[in-house]
PDB file of C-alpha atoms in Angstrom:
ATOM      1  CA  GLN A  23      42.154  26.099  17.534  1.00 90.00           C
ATOM      2  CA  VAL A  24      42.340  24.665  13.836  1.00 95.00           C
ATOM      3  CA  GLN A  25      43.496  21.124  12.765  1.00 96.00           C
ATOM      4  CA  LEU A  26      44.779  20.220   9.403  1.00 97.00           C
ATOM      5  CA  VAL A  27      44.757  16.761   7.869  1.00 96.00           C
ATOM      6  CA  GLU A  28      46.272  16.370   4.491  1.00 96.00           C
ATOM      7  CA  SER A  29      46.091  13.199   2.251  1.00 96.00           C
ATOM      8  CA  GLY A  30      46.910  12.223  -1.449  1.00 96.00           C
ATOM      9  CA  GLY A  31      50.489  12.300  -1.056  1.00 97.00           C
ATOM     10  CA  GLY A  32      52.368   8.973  -2.562  1.00 97.00           C
ATOM     11  CA  LEU A  33      54.969   7.547  -5.375  1.00 98.00           C
ATOM     12  CA  VAL A  34      54.313   8.679  -8.915  1.00 98.00           C
ATOM     13  CA  GLN A  35      56.952   8.557 -12.122  1.00 98.00           C
ATOM     14  CA  ALA A  36      57.895  11.719 -13.766  1.00 98.00           C
ATOM     15  CA  GLY A  37      55.101  13.165 -15.921  1.00 98.00           C
ATOM     16  CA  GLY A  38      52.543  11.679 -13.688  1.00 98.00           C
ATOM     17  CA  SER A  39      49.766  13.255 -11.570  1.00 98.00           C
ATOM     18  CA  LEU A  40      48.679  13.534  -8.017  1.00 98.00           C
ATOM     19  CA  ARG A  41      45.883  15.362  -6.205  1.00 98.00           C
ATOM     20  CA  LEU A  42      46.552  16.348  -2.550  1.00 98.00           C
ATOM     21  CA  SER A  43      43.697  17.619  -0.176  1.00 98.00           C
ATOM     22  CA  CYS A  44      43.726  19.047   3.048  1.00 98.00           C
ATOM     23  CA  ALA A  45      40.587  19.459   5.330  1.00 97.00           C
ATOM     24  CA  ALA A  46      40.277  21.977   8.259  1.00 96.00           C
ATOM     25  CA  SER A  47      38.511  21.609  11.244  1.00 96.00           C
ATOM     26  CA  GLY A  48      37.767  23.448  14.347  1.00 95.00           C
ATOM     27  CA  ASP A  49      37.466  27.120  14.446  1.00 92.00           C
ATOM     28  CA  THR A  50      37.812  28.144  11.174  1.00 92.00           C
ATOM     29  CA  THR A  51      35.454  31.529  10.978  1.00 92.00           C
ATOM     30  CA  CYS A  52      38.894  33.419  10.939  1.00 90.00           C
ATOM     31  CA  ILE A  53      40.178  31.841   7.655  1.00 93.00           C
ATOM     32  CA  SER A  54      41.798  34.364   5.286  1.00 94.00           C
ATOM     33  CA  ALA A  55      43.680  32.162   2.804  1.00 96.00           C
ATOM     34  CA  MET A  56      44.793  28.372   2.481  1.00 97.00           C
ATOM     35  CA  GLY A  57      47.883  27.215   0.762  1.00 97.00           C
ATOM     36  CA  TRP A  58      50.539  24.518   0.136  1.00 98.00           C
ATOM     37  CA  TYR A  59      54.118  24.637   1.277  1.00 98.00           C
ATOM     38  CA  ARG A  60      56.863  21.989   0.549  1.00 98.00           C
ATOM     39  CA  GLN A  61      60.344  20.985   1.830  1.00 98.00           C
ATOM     40  CA  ALA A  62      62.542  18.668   0.043  1.00 97.00           C
ATOM     41  CA  PRO A  63      65.474  16.805   1.402  1.00 90.00           C
ATOM     42  CA  GLY A  64      68.503  19.557   1.895  1.00 93.00           C
ATOM     43  CA  LYS A  65      66.241  22.429   1.431  1.00 96.00           C
ATOM     44  CA  GLU A  66      64.265  24.927   3.180  1.00 97.00           C
ATOM     45  CA  ARG A  67      60.589  25.255   3.428  1.00 97.00           C
ATOM     46  CA  GLU A  68      59.115  27.069   0.277  1.00 98.00           C
ATOM     47  CA  PHE A  69      55.733  28.281  -1.081  1.00 98.00           C
ATOM     48  CA  VAL A  70      54.052  26.335  -3.529  1.00 98.00           C
ATOM     49  CA  ALA A  71      50.416  27.614  -4.222  1.00 98.00           C
ATOM     50  CA  ALA A  72      47.657  29.714  -1.932  1.00 98.00           C
ATOM     51  CA  ILE A  73      44.295  30.737  -2.408  1.00 97.00           C
ATOM     52  CA  GLY A  74      42.023  33.509  -0.872  1.00 96.00           C
ATOM     53  CA  TRP A  75      39.182  31.981   0.973  1.00 95.00           C
ATOM     54  CA  SER A  76      36.977  35.066  -0.118  1.00 93.00           C
ATOM     55  CA  ASP A  77      37.879  36.118  -3.310  1.00 94.00           C
ATOM     56  CA  GLY A  78      39.233  32.526  -4.633  1.00 95.00           C
ATOM     57  CA  ALA A  79      42.258  34.621  -6.091  1.00 97.00           C
ATOM     58  CA  THR A  80      45.095  31.893  -6.406  1.00 98.00           C
ATOM     59  CA  TYR A  81      48.826  32.288  -6.487  1.00 98.00           C
ATOM     60  CA  TYR A  82      51.799  30.155  -7.528  1.00 98.00           C
ATOM     61  CA  SER A  83      55.374  29.694  -7.204  1.00 98.00           C
ATOM     62  CA  ASP A  84      57.217  29.877 -10.574  1.00 98.00           C
ATOM     63  CA  SER A  85      58.200  26.417 -10.351  1.00 97.00           C
ATOM     64  CA  VAL A  86      54.786  25.045 -10.519  1.00 98.00           C
ATOM     65  CA  LYS A  87      52.915  27.667 -12.322  1.00 98.00           C
ATOM     66  CA  GLY A  88      51.043  26.091 -15.296  1.00 98.00           C
ATOM     67  CA  ARG A  89      51.306  22.410 -14.070  1.00 98.00           C
ATOM     68  CA  PHE A  90      49.514  22.733 -10.488  1.00 98.00           C
ATOM     69  CA  THR A  91      46.145  23.914  -9.855  1.00 98.00           C
ATOM     70  CA  ILE A  92      45.023  25.148  -6.328  1.00 98.00           C
ATOM     71  CA  SER A  93      41.177  24.912  -5.384  1.00 98.00           C
ATOM     72  CA  ARG A  94      38.818  25.327  -2.285  1.00 97.00           C
ATOM     73  CA  ASP A  95      35.457  23.725  -1.466  1.00 93.00           C
ATOM     74  CA  HIS A  96      33.746  26.125   1.188  1.00 86.00           C
ATOM     75  CA  ALA A  97      31.109  23.236   2.163  1.00 85.00           C
ATOM     76  CA  LYS A  98      33.850  20.734   3.113  1.00 89.00           C
ATOM     77  CA  ASN A  99      36.362  23.230   4.423  1.00 91.00           C
ATOM     78  CA  THR A 100      39.080  21.648   2.189  1.00 96.00           C
ATOM     79  CA  VAL A 101      41.811  22.842  -0.116  1.00 97.00           C
ATOM     80  CA  THR A 102      43.045  20.701  -3.155  1.00 98.00           C
ATOM     81  CA  LEU A 103      46.124  20.669  -5.204  1.00 98.00           C
ATOM     82  CA  GLN A 104      45.767  19.080  -8.524  1.00 98.00           C
ATOM     83  CA  MET A 105      49.565  18.388  -9.404  1.00 98.00           C
ATOM     84  CA  ASN A 106      50.273  17.465 -13.018  1.00 98.00           C
ATOM     85  CA  SER A 107      53.331  16.683 -15.170  1.00 98.00           C
ATOM     86  CA  LEU A 108      55.239  15.797 -12.042  1.00 98.00           C
ATOM     87  CA  LYS A 109      58.991  16.148 -12.099  1.00 98.00           C
ATOM     88  CA  PRO A 110      61.415  14.796  -9.605  1.00 97.00           C
ATOM     89  CA  GLU A 111      62.618  18.007  -8.444  1.00 96.00           C
ATOM     90  CA  ASP A 112      58.683  18.177  -6.995  1.00 98.00           C
ATOM     91  CA  THR A 113      59.815  15.463  -4.797  1.00 98.00           C
ATOM     92  CA  ALA A 114      59.158  16.982  -0.943  1.00 98.00           C
ATOM     93  CA  VAL A 115      56.869  16.811   1.780  1.00 98.00           C
ATOM     94  CA  TYR A 116      54.157  18.958   1.326  1.00 98.00           C
ATOM     95  CA  TYR A 117      52.389  21.052   4.078  1.00 98.00           C
ATOM     96  CA  CYS A 118      48.985  22.486   4.188  1.00 98.00           C
ATOM     97  CA  ASN A 119      48.922  26.087   5.542  1.00 97.00           C
ATOM     98  CA  PHE A 120      45.794  27.878   7.058  1.00 97.00           C
ATOM     99  CA  VAL A 121      46.022  31.843   7.416  1.00 96.00           C
ATOM    100  CA  GLY A 122      43.806  33.194  10.062  1.00 94.00           C
ATOM    101  CA  SER A 123      43.490  36.626  11.658  1.00 91.00           C
ATOM    102  CA  VAL A 124      45.991  36.527  14.206  1.00 91.00           C
ATOM    103  CA  ARG A 125      48.062  33.356  13.273  1.00 94.00           C
ATOM    104  CA  SER A 126      48.539  30.449  10.918  1.00 96.00           C
ATOM    105  CA  TYR A 127      48.167  26.733  11.240  1.00 97.00           C
ATOM    106  CA  TRP A 128      50.080  23.804   9.363  1.00 97.00           C
ATOM    107  CA  GLY A 129      49.144  20.059   8.839  1.00 97.00           C
ATOM    108  CA  GLN A 130      51.421  17.614   9.451  1.00 97.00           C
ATOM    109  CA  GLY A 131      52.844  17.016   5.920  1.00 97.00           C
ATOM    110  CA  THR A 132      52.405  14.340   3.385  1.00 97.00           C
ATOM    111  CA  GLN A 133      55.036  12.620   1.314  1.00 98.00           C
ATOM    112  CA  VAL A 134      55.321  13.248  -2.658  1.00 98.00           C
ATOM    113  CA  THR A 135      57.848  11.152  -4.447  1.00 98.00           C
ATOM    114  CA  VAL A 136      58.374  11.344  -8.003  1.00 98.00           C
ATOM    115  CA  SER A 137      60.755   8.925  -9.726  1.00 97.00           C
ATOM    116  CA  SER A 138      62.689   9.695 -13.103  1.00 93.00           C
TER     117      SER A 138
END
């Protein structure tokens, strides 16, 4: 069992920055990757970014590439999403994702709102 807690969401003006963090606890030995998804009003949940836990390889959706950076901290069992040059279309609930060997886990979500 893995528990995920996100933090760092909030309200920011277009062009601003936010930093999201996700802390994992419980049995995390099975970790393969961690990442972030988001869901905007009226839309399906979409992939944002992910990072391989062993190799550190990063992956980004086209909509955020060049603006967002994902990183990991093994000692703290955390993943961070640095979001720069935010746009109103980035407004969504952001969910932390933990990919294990047999199943995935999800955080409760944190709201990010970008005003024009």
